[in-house]
mmCIF file of C-alpha atoms in Angstrom:
data_model
loop_
_atom_site.group_PDB
_atom_site.id
_atom_site.type_symbol
_atom_site.label_atom_id
_atom_site.label_comp_id
_atom_site.label_asym_id
_atom_site.label_seq_id
_atom_site.Cartn_x
_atom_site.Cartn_y
_atom_site.Cartn_z
ATOM 1 C CA MET A 1 -37.411 10.182 -53.343
ATOM 2 C CA ILE A 2 -37.569 12.636 -56.069
ATOM 3 C CA ARG A 3 -34.678 14.777 -56.475
ATOM 4 C CA THR A 4 -34.586 18.155 -57.993
ATOM 5 C CA ALA A 5 -31.782 19.655 -60.053
ATOM 6 C CA THR A 6 -30.482 22.094 -58.433
ATOM 7 C CA PRO A 7 -30.518 25.683 -59.985
ATOM 8 C CA ALA A 8 -26.528 26.495 -61.725
ATOM 9 C CA PRO A 9 -25.553 29.792 -60.757
ATOM 10 C CA VAL A 10 -25.521 32.889 -62.814
ATOM 11 C CA ARG A 11 -23.340 35.934 -63.549
ATOM 12 C CA VAL A 12 -23.127 39.202 -64.867
ATOM 13 C CA ASP A 13 -19.726 41.204 -65.808
ATOM 14 C CA PHE A 14 -19.465 44.906 -66.640
ATOM 15 C CA GLN A 15 -16.791 47.059 -66.237
ATOM 16 C CA ILE A 16 -15.686 50.046 -63.425
ATOM 17 C CA TRP A 17 -12.281 51.531 -62.444
ATOM 18 C CA SER A 18 -11.068 50.713 -65.660
ATOM 19 C CA THR A 19 -11.005 46.667 -65.030
ATOM 20 C CA THR A 20 -14.136 44.085 -64.377
ATOM 21 C CA ALA A 21 -16.780 43.321 -62.497
ATOM 22 C CA THR A 22 -18.097 40.155 -62.431
ATOM 23 C CA LEU A 23 -21.046 38.902 -59.100
ATOM 24 C CA VAL A 24 -22.273 35.805 -59.260
ATOM 25 C CA VAL A 25 -24.826 34.380 -57.326
ATOM 26 C CA THR A 26 -25.864 30.822 -56.316
ATOM 27 C CA ASP A 27 -29.605 31.595 -56.586
ATOM 28 C CA PRO A 28 -30.807 33.052 -60.048
ATOM 29 C CA THR A 29 -33.608 34.713 -58.287
ATOM 30 C CA ALA A 30 -31.189 36.775 -55.693
ATOM 31 C CA LEU A 31 -29.162 38.369 -59.023
ATOM 32 C CA ARG A 32 -31.063 41.504 -59.196
ATOM 33 C CA ALA A 33 -30.964 42.396 -55.855
ATOM 34 C CA ALA A 34 -27.113 41.652 -55.429
ATOM 35 C CA ARG A 35 -26.550 43.958 -58.157
ATOM 36 C CA VAL A 36 -28.494 46.728 -56.328
ATOM 37 C CA GLU A 37 -26.085 46.010 -53.076
ATOM 38 C CA LEU A 38 -23.115 45.604 -55.725
ATOM 39 C CA ASP A 39 -23.710 48.934 -57.272
ATOM 40 C CA ASP A 40 -24.477 50.262 -54.002
ATOM 41 C CA GLU A 41 -20.870 48.928 -52.343
ATOM 42 C CA LEU A 42 -18.676 50.048 -55.155
ATOM 43 C CA ALA A 43 -20.299 53.713 -55.413
ATOM 44 C CA SER A 44 -19.947 54.025 -51.817
ATOM 45 C CA ILE A 45 -16.314 53.273 -51.693
ATOM 46 C CA GLU A 46 -15.405 55.158 -54.460
ATOM 47 C CA LEU A 47 -17.151 58.561 -53.387
ATOM 48 C CA ALA A 48 -14.708 57.788 -50.375
ATOM 49 C CA CYS A 49 -11.496 56.521 -52.030
ATOM 50 C CA SER A 50 -10.810 57.711 -55.003
ATOM 51 C CA ARG A 51 -8.092 59.354 -55.128
ATOM 52 C CA PHE A 52 -9.240 60.564 -59.529
ATOM 53 C CA ARG A 53 -11.875 61.947 -57.878
ATOM 54 C CA PRO A 54 -11.105 65.708 -56.728
ATOM 55 C CA ASP A 55 -15.012 65.419 -55.479
ATOM 56 C CA SER A 56 -14.053 61.946 -52.724
ATOM 57 C CA GLU A 57 -13.997 62.591 -49.804
ATOM 58 C CA ILE A 58 -9.801 60.693 -49.357
ATOM 59 C CA SER A 59 -9.062 64.029 -51.629
ATOM 60 C CA ARG A 60 -10.898 66.663 -49.722
ATOM 61 C CA LEU A 61 -9.558 65.052 -46.651
ATOM 62 C CA LEU A 62 -5.415 65.709 -48.284
ATOM 63 C CA ARG A 63 -6.805 69.199 -49.127
ATOM 64 C CA THR A 64 -6.839 70.233 -45.324
ATOM 65 C CA PRO A 65 -3.009 68.696 -43.874
ATOM 66 C CA GLU A 66 -2.890 69.090 -39.592
ATOM 67 C CA VAL A 67 -6.009 69.635 -39.076
ATOM 68 C CA GLU A 68 -9.024 66.814 -37.370
ATOM 69 C CA VAL A 69 -11.099 65.879 -40.018
ATOM 70 C CA GLU A 70 -13.998 63.358 -39.065
ATOM 71 C CA LEU A 71 -14.429 60.794 -41.390
ATOM 72 C CA SER A 72 -17.493 58.741 -42.644
ATOM 73 C CA PRO A 73 -17.716 55.487 -41.541
ATOM 74 C CA VAL A 74 -16.924 54.076 -45.530
ATOM 75 C CA LEU A 75 -13.376 55.387 -45.156
ATOM 76 C CA ASN A 76 -13.348 55.562 -41.615
ATOM 77 C CA ASP A 77 -12.690 51.142 -42.647
ATOM 78 C CA ALA A 78 -10.963 52.247 -45.198
ATOM 79 C CA ILE A 79 -8.281 53.521 -43.909
ATOM 80 C CA SER A 80 -8.611 51.569 -40.751
ATOM 81 C CA ALA A 81 -8.362 48.859 -43.848
ATOM 82 C CA ALA A 82 -5.266 50.473 -45.217
ATOM 83 C CA LEU A 83 -3.040 51.298 -41.738
ATOM 84 C CA ARG A 84 -3.639 47.611 -40.280
ATOM 85 C CA ILE A 85 -2.302 46.254 -43.538
ATOM 86 C CA ALA A 86 0.161 48.466 -43.804
ATOM 87 C CA SER A 87 1.590 47.333 -40.599
ATOM 88 C CA ALA A 88 1.654 43.427 -41.091
ATOM 89 C CA THR A 89 3.083 43.619 -43.606
ATOM 90 C CA GLY A 90 5.876 45.629 -41.642
ATOM 91 C CA TYR A 91 5.211 48.745 -44.380
ATOM 92 C CA LEU A 92 5.988 46.961 -47.569
ATOM 93 C CA VAL A 93 2.005 47.180 -48.610
ATOM 94 C CA ASP A 94 1.464 51.483 -47.436
ATOM 95 C CA PRO A 95 -1.545 53.957 -47.984
ATOM 96 C CA THR A 96 1.679 57.509 -47.979
ATOM 97 C CA VAL A 97 3.646 56.165 -51.121
ATOM 98 C CA ALA A 98 0.870 58.630 -53.392
ATOM 99 C CA ALA A 99 3.992 60.410 -54.922
ATOM 100 C CA ALA A 100 5.736 57.505 -55.337
ATOM 101 C CA VAL A 101 2.738 56.133 -57.446
ATOM 102 C CA ILE A 102 2.021 60.131 -59.217
ATOM 103 C CA ALA A 103 5.957 59.876 -59.904
ATOM 104 C CA LEU A 104 6.284 56.905 -61.876
ATOM 105 C CA GLY A 105 4.336 57.944 -64.060
ATOM 106 C CA TYR A 106 0.352 56.549 -62.849
ATOM 107 C CA ASP A 107 -0.895 59.825 -62.784
ATOM 108 C CA ARG A 108 -4.528 59.310 -63.778
ATOM 109 C CA ASP A 109 -6.871 56.551 -64.020
ATOM 110 C CA ILE A 110 -5.258 53.118 -65.129
ATOM 111 C CA GLY A 111 -7.725 53.229 -68.743
ATOM 112 C CA ALA A 112 -6.621 56.941 -69.712
ATOM 113 C CA LEU A 113 -2.579 54.907 -69.922
ATOM 114 C CA ARG A 114 -4.268 52.477 -71.708
ATOM 115 C CA GLU A 115 -5.934 54.326 -74.210
ATOM 116 C CA MET A 116 -2.902 56.922 -74.723
ATOM 117 C CA LEU A 117 -0.621 53.860 -74.773
ATOM 118 C CA ASP A 118 -3.094 52.523 -77.650
ATOM 119 C CA ARG A 119 -3.848 55.856 -79.705
ATOM 120 C CA SER A 120 -0.049 55.865 -80.630
ATOM 121 C CA LEU A 121 2.397 52.968 -80.308
ATOM 122 C CA ALA A 122 4.850 55.918 -81.865
ATOM 123 C CA VAL A 123 4.915 58.576 -78.828
ATOM 124 C CA SER A 124 7.760 58.568 -76.687
ATOM 125 C CA SER A 125 6.205 58.482 -73.567
ATOM 126 C CA VAL A 126 2.617 58.013 -71.596
ATOM 127 C CA GLY A 127 2.890 57.949 -67.612
ATOM 128 C CA THR A 128 5.106 61.781 -66.785
ATOM 129 C CA ALA A 129 6.894 59.812 -64.496
ATOM 130 C CA THR A 130 9.533 62.339 -63.161
ATOM 131 C CA ALA A 131 13.058 60.737 -62.858
ATOM 132 C CA ALA A 132 13.695 60.783 -59.024
ATOM 133 C CA THR A 133 11.695 58.267 -57.060
ATOM 134 C CA ARG A 134 10.013 59.003 -53.596
ATOM 135 C CA PRO A 135 9.858 56.575 -50.961
ATOM 136 C CA ALA A 136 6.843 56.669 -48.581
ATOM 137 C CA PRO A 137 6.356 59.041 -46.303
ATOM 138 C CA GLY A 138 5.593 56.008 -43.672
ATOM 139 C CA ALA A 139 1.746 54.890 -41.676
ATOM 140 C CA TRP A 140 2.929 55.060 -38.741
ATOM 141 C CA ARG A 141 2.686 58.996 -39.235
ATOM 142 C CA ILE A 142 -1.294 58.543 -39.852
ATOM 143 C CA LEU A 143 -3.205 59.590 -36.679
ATOM 144 C CA HIS A 144 -6.139 57.943 -37.298
ATOM 145 C CA ASP A 145 -8.643 57.254 -34.437
ATOM 146 C CA ARG A 146 -10.782 54.681 -35.522
ATOM 147 C CA GLU A 147 -13.272 54.387 -32.834
ATOM 148 C CA ARG A 148 -14.077 58.131 -33.609
ATOM 149 C CA ARG A 149 -13.141 58.153 -36.762
ATOM 150 C CA LEU A 150 -11.470 61.012 -36.308
ATOM 151 C CA ILE A 151 -7.856 61.264 -38.287
ATOM 152 C CA THR A 152 -4.776 63.392 -38.625
ATOM 153 C CA VAL A 153 -2.719 63.721 -41.547
ATOM 154 C CA PRO A 154 1.108 65.322 -41.335
ATOM 155 C CA ALA A 155 1.684 67.860 -44.298
ATOM 156 C CA GLY A 156 3.151 66.894 -47.448
ATOM 157 C CA ILE A 157 2.075 62.882 -47.026
ATOM 158 C CA GLY A 158 -0.834 62.046 -49.780
ATOM 159 C CA LEU A 159 -2.687 58.917 -49.104
ATOM 160 C CA ASP A 160 -3.443 55.817 -51.874
ATOM 161 C CA LEU A 161 -5.630 52.993 -50.858
ATOM 162 C CA GLY A 162 -5.318 51.842 -53.936
ATOM 163 C CA ALA A 163 -3.363 48.783 -52.964
ATOM 164 C CA THR A 164 -6.148 48.064 -50.209
ATOM 165 C CA ALA A 165 -9.713 49.717 -51.640
ATOM 166 C CA LYS A 166 -10.379 47.229 -54.653
ATOM 167 C CA ALA A 167 -9.944 44.141 -52.510
ATOM 168 C CA LEU A 168 -11.706 45.706 -48.997
ATOM 169 C CA ALA A 169 -14.504 46.364 -51.482
ATOM 170 C CA ALA A 170 -15.052 42.983 -52.467
ATOM 171 C CA ASP A 171 -15.517 41.086 -49.553
ATOM 172 C CA ARG A 172 -17.775 44.091 -48.427
ATOM 173 C CA ALA A 173 -19.928 43.721 -51.166
ATOM 174 C CA ALA A 174 -20.700 39.513 -50.943
ATOM 175 C CA ALA A 175 -20.703 39.997 -47.321
ATOM 176 C CA ARG A 176 -23.716 42.797 -47.541
ATOM 177 C CA ILE A 177 -24.948 40.666 -50.795
ATOM 178 C CA ALA A 178 -24.902 36.931 -48.972
ATOM 179 C CA LEU A 179 -27.311 38.750 -46.133
ATOM 180 C CA ARG A 180 -29.380 40.714 -48.259
ATOM 181 C CA THR A 181 -30.289 37.720 -50.216
ATOM 182 C CA GLY A 182 -29.005 34.798 -48.733
ATOM 183 C CA SER A 183 -27.465 33.383 -52.052
ATOM 184 C CA GLY A 184 -24.284 32.060 -52.199
ATOM 185 C CA VAL A 185 -22.307 34.906 -53.654
ATOM 186 C CA LEU A 186 -18.670 35.650 -55.593
ATOM 187 C CA VAL A 187 -17.561 39.029 -56.505
ATOM 188 C CA GLY A 188 -14.360 39.843 -58.507
ATOM 189 C CA LEU A 189 -13.169 43.207 -59.175
ATOM 190 C CA GLY A 190 -10.811 42.574 -61.446
ATOM 191 C CA GLY A 191 -7.647 40.153 -59.822
ATOM 192 C CA ASP A 192 -9.358 40.354 -56.224
ATOM 193 C CA ILE A 193 -12.095 38.073 -55.612
ATOM 194 C CA ALA A 194 -14.346 37.577 -52.450
ATOM 195 C CA VAL A 195 -17.033 34.880 -52.129
ATOM 196 C CA ALA A 196 -19.610 34.900 -49.407
ATOM 197 C CA GLY A 197 -22.347 32.004 -48.360
ATOM 198 C CA GLY A 198 -23.094 29.324 -49.357
ATOM 199 C CA ALA A 199 -20.474 27.732 -51.675
ATOM 200 C CA PRO A 200 -21.626 25.398 -55.490
ATOM 201 C CA VAL A 201 -20.827 22.170 -54.441
ATOM 202 C CA GLY A 202 -16.983 21.621 -56.024
ATOM 203 C CA GLY A 203 -16.586 25.888 -54.415
ATOM 204 C CA TRP A 204 -15.567 28.188 -56.400
ATOM 205 C CA THR A 205 -13.914 28.248 -59.071
ATOM 206 C CA ILE A 206 -11.734 30.626 -61.167
ATOM 207 C CA ALA A 207 -9.400 30.253 -63.537
ATOM 208 C CA ILE A 208 -5.630 31.799 -62.911
ATOM 209 C CA ALA A 209 -4.258 34.317 -65.823
ATOM 210 C CA ASP A 210 -1.437 37.667 -66.100
ATOM 211 C CA ASP A 211 -4.418 39.510 -67.224
ATOM 212 C CA HIS A 212 -7.391 38.234 -65.183
ATOM 213 C CA ARG A 213 -9.532 39.774 -68.648
ATOM 214 C CA ALA A 214 -7.610 36.652 -71.076
ATOM 215 C CA ALA A 215 -8.452 34.322 -67.810
ATOM 216 C CA GLU A 216 -11.218 32.494 -68.292
ATOM 217 C CA ALA A 217 -10.567 31.794 -72.235
ATOM 218 C CA ALA A 218 -7.195 31.395 -71.894
ATOM 219 C CA PRO A 219 -6.362 29.964 -67.890
ATOM 220 C CA GLN A 220 -3.028 29.254 -66.642
ATOM 221 C CA THR A 221 -4.003 27.194 -63.872
ATOM 222 C CA THR A 222 -7.378 26.931 -61.904
ATOM 223 C CA VAL A 223 -8.248 26.696 -58.146
ATOM 224 C CA ALA A 224 -11.419 26.152 -55.741
ATOM 225 C CA ILE A 225 -12.454 27.791 -52.421
ATOM 226 C CA ALA A 226 -14.999 28.047 -50.647
ATOM 227 C CA ALA A 227 -14.979 30.830 -48.534
ATOM 228 C CA GLY A 228 -12.889 34.270 -48.165
ATOM 229 C CA GLY A 229 -11.089 35.278 -51.383
ATOM 230 C CA LEU A 230 -8.307 35.075 -53.529
ATOM 231 C CA ALA A 231 -5.876 38.294 -55.176
ATOM 232 C CA THR A 232 -3.873 38.221 -57.681
ATOM 233 C CA SER A 233 -1.284 40.586 -59.274
ATOM 234 C CA SER A 234 0.707 40.996 -62.099
ATOM 235 C CA THR A 235 2.928 43.537 -63.472
ATOM 236 C CA VAL A 236 1.410 42.640 -66.824
ATOM 237 C CA ALA A 237 -2.315 44.185 -67.125
ATOM 238 C CA ARG A 238 -1.265 47.725 -64.624
ATOM 239 C CA ALA A 239 1.393 48.687 -67.112
ATOM 240 C CA TRP A 240 2.161 51.796 -68.890
ATOM 241 C CA ARG A 241 5.082 53.107 -70.431
ATOM 242 C CA THR A 242 6.948 56.484 -69.453
ATOM 243 C CA ALA A 243 10.782 58.056 -70.664
ATOM 244 C CA ALA A 244 12.731 55.687 -68.725
ATOM 245 C CA GLY A 245 11.094 52.144 -69.875
ATOM 246 C CA MET A 246 7.821 50.201 -68.845
ATOM 247 C CA ARG A 247 6.484 50.471 -65.872
ATOM 248 C CA HIS A 248 3.724 49.135 -63.562
ATOM 249 C CA HIS A 249 1.494 49.118 -60.887
ATOM 250 C CA LEU A 250 3.919 47.504 -58.070
ATOM 251 C CA VAL A 251 5.812 50.109 -55.765
ATOM 252 C CA ASP A 252 8.447 49.239 -53.130
ATOM 253 C CA PRO A 253 7.742 51.746 -50.580
ATOM 254 C CA ARG A 254 11.088 51.268 -49.324
ATOM 255 C CA THR A 255 12.525 53.110 -52.553
ATOM 256 C CA GLY A 256 9.252 54.519 -54.746
ATOM 257 C CA ASP A 257 10.137 52.542 -57.198
ATOM 258 C CA ASN A 258 8.887 49.037 -59.086
ATOM 259 C CA PRO A 259 10.745 46.320 -57.378
ATOM 260 C CA THR A 260 13.339 44.028 -58.691
ATOM 261 C CA PRO A 261 11.061 41.588 -61.556
ATOM 262 C CA TYR A 262 10.820 38.026 -59.446
ATOM 263 C CA TRP A 263 7.229 37.002 -59.752
ATOM 264 C CA ARG A 264 5.933 38.226 -62.939
ATOM 265 C CA THR A 265 2.432 37.569 -61.531
ATOM 266 C CA ALA A 266 1.324 36.106 -57.543
ATOM 267 C CA SER A 267 -1.896 34.775 -56.354
ATOM 268 C CA VAL A 268 -2.675 34.457 -53.284
ATOM 269 C CA ALA A 269 -5.997 32.914 -51.036
ATOM 270 C CA ALA A 270 -6.598 34.098 -47.563
ATOM 271 C CA ALA A 271 -9.586 34.653 -45.250
ATOM 272 C CA SER A 272 -10.572 37.460 -47.604
ATOM 273 C CA ALA A 273 -9.866 39.280 -50.499
ATOM 274 C CA LEU A 274 -8.740 42.452 -48.515
ATOM 275 C CA ASP A 275 -6.283 40.093 -46.334
ATOM 276 C CA ALA A 276 -5.277 38.193 -49.920
ATOM 277 C CA ASN A 277 -3.889 41.237 -52.134
ATOM 278 C CA ALA A 278 -1.893 42.052 -49.175
ATOM 279 C CA GLY A 279 0.022 38.988 -49.919
ATOM 280 C CA THR A 280 0.699 39.000 -53.653
ATOM 281 C CA GLY A 281 1.936 43.203 -52.883
#
């Protein structure tokens, strides 16, 4: 019997949302179609969920508090995911943390904060942090009917889906690419990784480090997964300087402040990138 070599997986990397997107497929002929699906999914999630875009669906939603609003299927799925994770974590991962995050200085895209930090190390602060922290009002106050795609957000509550939307996008993209192409696929969005379809022999080998941008060149450890997702969160990569000192993107909804340091970086594997990400927050 003649054995034929199995083609090596192929990949493409590109920048989006001030992080790195990585797409890998086990079938080299599927890469073009996979990229189309990924681009479409990322565009849909951004237009629905970005708090940095005034024209996003979630920004428009928050301009009409106390009003019942019908959601698009994409934002409905994203809010459903955020509320499920909030409940599952005892509200330690809470989408109503928006005001707290902004008060800590995360008031613009993290890329803009990095650019300001790089431009002048002499500035006293980069993020416009306020002195007072703001505990999250609580996701249980959101009135959401998933089946009817309806939501009412009380006045004074902002929504930040940053803790869930990126991981959800990785899960959704991996699933639709595998369905469309029949190929095994890995989608990485920063520290959120989702895989679907058949994995390479031995699984998908993933390098882990404090900053995903340096992980492959200088991994602190490596793991392999064959299904589901893997998420890594760190207090190092998404960080900025304020007049009160360094801040980072992990926020305790109970206090509105960065949690007391314990782990610098944490990685979790789970049935999906969304669930894995909840474990790192």
